[in-house]
C-alpha positions as a Markdown table, in Angstrom:
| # | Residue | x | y | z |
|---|---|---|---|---|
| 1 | Unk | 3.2 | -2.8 | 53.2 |
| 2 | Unk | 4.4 | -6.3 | 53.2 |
| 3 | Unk | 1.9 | -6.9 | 50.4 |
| 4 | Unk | 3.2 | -4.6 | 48.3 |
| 5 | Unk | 6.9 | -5.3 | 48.7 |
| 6 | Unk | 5.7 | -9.1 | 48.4 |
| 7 | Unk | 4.1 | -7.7 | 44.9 |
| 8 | Unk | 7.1 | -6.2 | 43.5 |
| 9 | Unk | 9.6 | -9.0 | 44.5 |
| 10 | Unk | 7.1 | -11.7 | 42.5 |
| 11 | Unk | 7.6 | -9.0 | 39.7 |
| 12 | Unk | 10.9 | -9.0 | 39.2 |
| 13 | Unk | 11.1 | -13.2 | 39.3 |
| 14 | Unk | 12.2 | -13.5 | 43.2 |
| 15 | Unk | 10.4 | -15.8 | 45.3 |
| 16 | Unk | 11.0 | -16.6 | 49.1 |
| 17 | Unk | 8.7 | -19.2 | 50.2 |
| 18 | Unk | 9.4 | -18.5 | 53.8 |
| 19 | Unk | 8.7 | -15.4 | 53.6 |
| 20 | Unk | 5.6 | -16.3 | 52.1 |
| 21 | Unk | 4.1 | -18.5 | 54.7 |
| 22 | Unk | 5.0 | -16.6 | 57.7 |
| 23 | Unk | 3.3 | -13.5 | 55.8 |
| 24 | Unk | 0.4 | -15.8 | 55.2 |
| 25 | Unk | 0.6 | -17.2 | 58.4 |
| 26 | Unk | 0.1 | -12.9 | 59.6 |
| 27 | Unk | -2.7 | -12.0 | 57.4 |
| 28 | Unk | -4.5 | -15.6 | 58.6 |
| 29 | Unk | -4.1 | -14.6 | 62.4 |
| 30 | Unk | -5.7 | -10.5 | 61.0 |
| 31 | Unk | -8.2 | -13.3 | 59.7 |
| 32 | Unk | -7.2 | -12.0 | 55.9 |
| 33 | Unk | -8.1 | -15.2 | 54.8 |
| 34 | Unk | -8.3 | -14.2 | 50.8 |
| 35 | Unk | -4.7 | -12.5 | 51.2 |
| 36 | Unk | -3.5 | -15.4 | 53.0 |
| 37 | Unk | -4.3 | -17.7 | 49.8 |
| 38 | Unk | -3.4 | -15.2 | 47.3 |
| 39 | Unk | 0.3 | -16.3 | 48.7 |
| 40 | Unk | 0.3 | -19.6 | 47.1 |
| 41 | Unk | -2.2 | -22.0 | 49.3 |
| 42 | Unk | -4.7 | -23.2 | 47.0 |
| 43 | Unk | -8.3 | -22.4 | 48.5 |
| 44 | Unk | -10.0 | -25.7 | 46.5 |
| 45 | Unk | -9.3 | -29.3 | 46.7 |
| 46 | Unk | -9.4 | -31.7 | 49.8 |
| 47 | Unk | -7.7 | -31.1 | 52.9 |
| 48 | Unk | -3.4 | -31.5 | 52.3 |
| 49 | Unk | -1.8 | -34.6 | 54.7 |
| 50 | Unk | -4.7 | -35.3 | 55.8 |
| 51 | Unk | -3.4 | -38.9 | 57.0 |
| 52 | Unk | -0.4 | -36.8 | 58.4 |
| 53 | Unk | 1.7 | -39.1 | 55.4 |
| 54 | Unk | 4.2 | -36.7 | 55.2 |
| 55 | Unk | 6.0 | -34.3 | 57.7 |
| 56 | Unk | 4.6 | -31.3 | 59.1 |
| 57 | Unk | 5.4 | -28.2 | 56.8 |
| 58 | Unk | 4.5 | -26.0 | 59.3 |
| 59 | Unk | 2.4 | -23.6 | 57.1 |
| 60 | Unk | -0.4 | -21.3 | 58.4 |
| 61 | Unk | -2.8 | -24.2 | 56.6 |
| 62 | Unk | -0.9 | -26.9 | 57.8 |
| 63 | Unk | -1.8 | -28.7 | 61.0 |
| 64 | Unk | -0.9 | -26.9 | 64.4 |
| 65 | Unk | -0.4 | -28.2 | 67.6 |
| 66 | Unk | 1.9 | -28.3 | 70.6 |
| 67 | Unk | 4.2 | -31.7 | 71.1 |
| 68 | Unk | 3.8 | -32.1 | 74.6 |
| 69 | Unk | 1.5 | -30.7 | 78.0 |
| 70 | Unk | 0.6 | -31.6 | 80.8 |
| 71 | Unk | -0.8 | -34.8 | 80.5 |
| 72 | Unk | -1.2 | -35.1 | 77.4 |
| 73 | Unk | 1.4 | -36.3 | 74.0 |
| 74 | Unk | 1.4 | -35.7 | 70.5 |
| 75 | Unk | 3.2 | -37.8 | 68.1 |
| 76 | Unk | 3.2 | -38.6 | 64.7 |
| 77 | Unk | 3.5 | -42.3 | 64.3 |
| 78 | Unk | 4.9 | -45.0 | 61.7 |
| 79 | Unk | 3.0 | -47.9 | 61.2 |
| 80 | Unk | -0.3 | -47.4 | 62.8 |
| 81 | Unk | -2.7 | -46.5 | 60.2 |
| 82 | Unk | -5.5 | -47.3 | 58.9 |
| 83 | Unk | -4.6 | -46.4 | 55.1 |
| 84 | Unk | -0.7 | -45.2 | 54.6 |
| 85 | Unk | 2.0 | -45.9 | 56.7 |
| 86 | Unk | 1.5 | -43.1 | 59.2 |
| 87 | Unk | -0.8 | -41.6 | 62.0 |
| 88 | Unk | -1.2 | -39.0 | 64.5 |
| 89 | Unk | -1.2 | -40.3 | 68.1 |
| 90 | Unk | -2.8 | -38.0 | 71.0 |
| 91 | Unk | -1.5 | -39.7 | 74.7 |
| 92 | Unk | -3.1 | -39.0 | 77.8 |
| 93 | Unk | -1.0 | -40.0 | 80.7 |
| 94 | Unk | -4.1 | -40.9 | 83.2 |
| 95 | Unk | -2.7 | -38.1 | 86.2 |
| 96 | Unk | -4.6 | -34.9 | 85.3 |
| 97 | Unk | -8.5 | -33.7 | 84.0 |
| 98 | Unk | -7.1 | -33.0 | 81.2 |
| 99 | Unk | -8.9 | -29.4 | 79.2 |
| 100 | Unk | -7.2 | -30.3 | 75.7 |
| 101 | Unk | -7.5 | -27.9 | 72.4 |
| 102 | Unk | -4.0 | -28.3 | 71.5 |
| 103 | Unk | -4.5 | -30.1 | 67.9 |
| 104 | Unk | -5.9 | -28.1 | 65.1 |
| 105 | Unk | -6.0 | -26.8 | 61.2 |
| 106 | Unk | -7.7 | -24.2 | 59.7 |
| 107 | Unk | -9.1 | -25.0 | 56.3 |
| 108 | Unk | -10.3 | -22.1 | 53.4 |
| 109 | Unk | -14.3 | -22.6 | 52.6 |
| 110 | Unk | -16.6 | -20.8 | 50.6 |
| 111 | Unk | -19.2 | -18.9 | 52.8 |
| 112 | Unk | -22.7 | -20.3 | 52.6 |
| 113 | Unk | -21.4 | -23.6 | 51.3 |
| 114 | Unk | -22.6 | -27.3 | 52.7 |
| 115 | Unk | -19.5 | -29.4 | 53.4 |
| 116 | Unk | -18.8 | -32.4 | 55.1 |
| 117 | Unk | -15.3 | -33.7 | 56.9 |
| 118 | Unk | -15.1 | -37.5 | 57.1 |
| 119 | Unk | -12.3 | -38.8 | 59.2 |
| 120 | Unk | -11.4 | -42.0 | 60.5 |
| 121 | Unk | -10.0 | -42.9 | 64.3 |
| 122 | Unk | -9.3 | -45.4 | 66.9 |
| 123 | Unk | -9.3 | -45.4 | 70.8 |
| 124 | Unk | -7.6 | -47.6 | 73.4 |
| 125 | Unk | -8.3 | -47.1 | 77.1 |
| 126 | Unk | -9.8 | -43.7 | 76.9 |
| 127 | Unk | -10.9 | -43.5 | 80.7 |
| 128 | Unk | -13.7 | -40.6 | 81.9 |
| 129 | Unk | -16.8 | -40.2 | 80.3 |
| 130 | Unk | -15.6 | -36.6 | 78.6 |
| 131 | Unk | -13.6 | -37.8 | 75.9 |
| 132 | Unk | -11.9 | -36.2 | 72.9 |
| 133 | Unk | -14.3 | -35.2 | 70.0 |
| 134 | Unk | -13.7 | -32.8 | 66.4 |
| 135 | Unk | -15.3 | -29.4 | 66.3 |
| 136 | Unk | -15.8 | -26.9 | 63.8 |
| 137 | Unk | -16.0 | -24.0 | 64.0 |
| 138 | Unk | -15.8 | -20.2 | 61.8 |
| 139 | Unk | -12.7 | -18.7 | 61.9 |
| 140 | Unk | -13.4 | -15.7 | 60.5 |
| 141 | Unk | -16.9 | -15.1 | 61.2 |
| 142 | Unk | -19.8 | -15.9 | 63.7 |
| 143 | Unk | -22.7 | -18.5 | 64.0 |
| 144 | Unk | -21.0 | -21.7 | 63.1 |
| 145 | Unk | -19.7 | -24.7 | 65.4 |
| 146 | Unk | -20.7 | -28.1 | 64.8 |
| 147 | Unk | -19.3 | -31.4 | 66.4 |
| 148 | Unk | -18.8 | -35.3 | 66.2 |
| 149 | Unk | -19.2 | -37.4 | 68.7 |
| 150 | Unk | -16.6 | -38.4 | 71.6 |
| 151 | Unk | -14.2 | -41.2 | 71.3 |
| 152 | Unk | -14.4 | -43.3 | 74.5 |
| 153 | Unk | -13.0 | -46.7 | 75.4 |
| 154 | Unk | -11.3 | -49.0 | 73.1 |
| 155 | Unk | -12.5 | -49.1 | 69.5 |
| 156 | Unk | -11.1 | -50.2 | 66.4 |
| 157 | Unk | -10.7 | -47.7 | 63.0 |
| 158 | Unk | -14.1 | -45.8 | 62.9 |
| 159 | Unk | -15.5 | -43.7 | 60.1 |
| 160 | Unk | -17.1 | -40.5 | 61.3 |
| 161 | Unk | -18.5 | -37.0 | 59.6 |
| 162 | Unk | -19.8 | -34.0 | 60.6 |
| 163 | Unk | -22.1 | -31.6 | 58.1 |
| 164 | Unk | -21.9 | -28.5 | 58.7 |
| 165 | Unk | -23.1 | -24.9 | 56.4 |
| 166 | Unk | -20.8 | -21.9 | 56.6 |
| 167 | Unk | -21.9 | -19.1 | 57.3 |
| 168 | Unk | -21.9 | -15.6 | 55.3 |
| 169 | Unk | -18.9 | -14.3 | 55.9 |
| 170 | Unk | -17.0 | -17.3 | 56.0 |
| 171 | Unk | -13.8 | -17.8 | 54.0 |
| 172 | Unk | -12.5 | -20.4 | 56.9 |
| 173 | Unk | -13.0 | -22.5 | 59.3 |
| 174 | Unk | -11.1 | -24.2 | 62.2 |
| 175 | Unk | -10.8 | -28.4 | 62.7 |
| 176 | Unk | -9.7 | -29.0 | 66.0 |
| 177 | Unk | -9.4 | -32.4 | 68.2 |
| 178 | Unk | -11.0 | -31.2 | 71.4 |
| 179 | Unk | -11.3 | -33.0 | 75.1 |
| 180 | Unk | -13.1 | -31.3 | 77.7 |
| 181 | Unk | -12.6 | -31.7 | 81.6 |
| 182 | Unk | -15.2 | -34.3 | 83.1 |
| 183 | Unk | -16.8 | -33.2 | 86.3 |
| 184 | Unk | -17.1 | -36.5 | 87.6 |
| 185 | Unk | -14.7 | -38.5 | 91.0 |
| 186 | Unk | -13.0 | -40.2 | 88.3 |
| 187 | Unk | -11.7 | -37.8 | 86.1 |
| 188 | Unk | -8.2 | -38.6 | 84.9 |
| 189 | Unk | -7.9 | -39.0 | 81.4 |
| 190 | Unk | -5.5 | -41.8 | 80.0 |
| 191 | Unk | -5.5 | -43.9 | 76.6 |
| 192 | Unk | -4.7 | -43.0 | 73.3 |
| 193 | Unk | -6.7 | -41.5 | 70.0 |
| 194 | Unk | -5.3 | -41.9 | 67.1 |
């Protein structure tokens, strides 16, 4: 129904653009991917802020994730970066075994399609030997998850890419930053990703 009143107000020249995400942001979570484009997200074309350059607009494609946990902080940062002027910083605080899925995107594909995401990182102190990592996985249908390696220690700026294939059925797929809780005596995870 929203559709169709959403329909009929583009008719007659009226536009609400908030309206229009949070309705997108509905049809994503019914995994309605198509509808959820048809709204005014365009479908081709690189990933939008993907150096997190400009502010969060808080769109169902936009990034998503929660400022604070326990043990764990997410800010966006001025003048760490390895291009741009900006970055995203994840904090671990070093007191908990931290299980953290709390940074993500979801990104339209084409089903049956070869892609490959490319992103660049740094580390400093990342403790444990579980440490965070990117997935992939199908949002909207089954029999894809792929992942890149984990970040541990101190490193400089690193290039890194996973490949993955969607699958049929797959209109899009989730990008999340991912740390899973190490089973080891020394488990608390501190340092920064970036």
């Amino acid at each position: 129904q929203a559709l169709v009143v959403r329909e009929m107000m583009a008719r007659k020249g009226v536009s609400d653009p908030e309206l229009d995400a949070r309705l997108s942001a509905r049809l994503l979570g019914q995994k309605r991917v198509d509808e959820a484009l048809s709204l005014g997200e365009s479908g081709d074309g690189p990933m939008t802020n993907p150096g997190f350059e400009v502010d969060f607009a808080h769109g169902p494609f936009d990034w998503r994730f929660s400022r604070q946990g326990a043990g764990w902080k997410i800010e966006r940062v001025a003048g760490i970066a390895r291009e741009g002027g900006h970055s995203l910083s994840v904090a671990f605080d070093g007191k908990k075994n931290v299980s953290f899925a709390h940074l993500s995107r979801i990104l339209p594909v084409k089903p049956g399609v070869s892609y490959q995401l490319t992103y660049w990182w740094k580390g400093k102190d990342l403790s444990t030997d579980q440490g965070p990592f990117f997935e992939v996985y199908s949002h909207d249908a089954k029999g894809l998850h792929a992942k890149g390696p984990m970040l541990l220690g101190t490193h400089d700026w690193e290039k890194v890419s996973i490949e993955f294939t969607t699958p049929e059925g797959c209109h899009a797929v989730v990008v999340r930053l991912r740390r899973v809780p190490s089973r080891k005596l020394d488990n608390l995870m501190g340092g920064t990703v970036w």
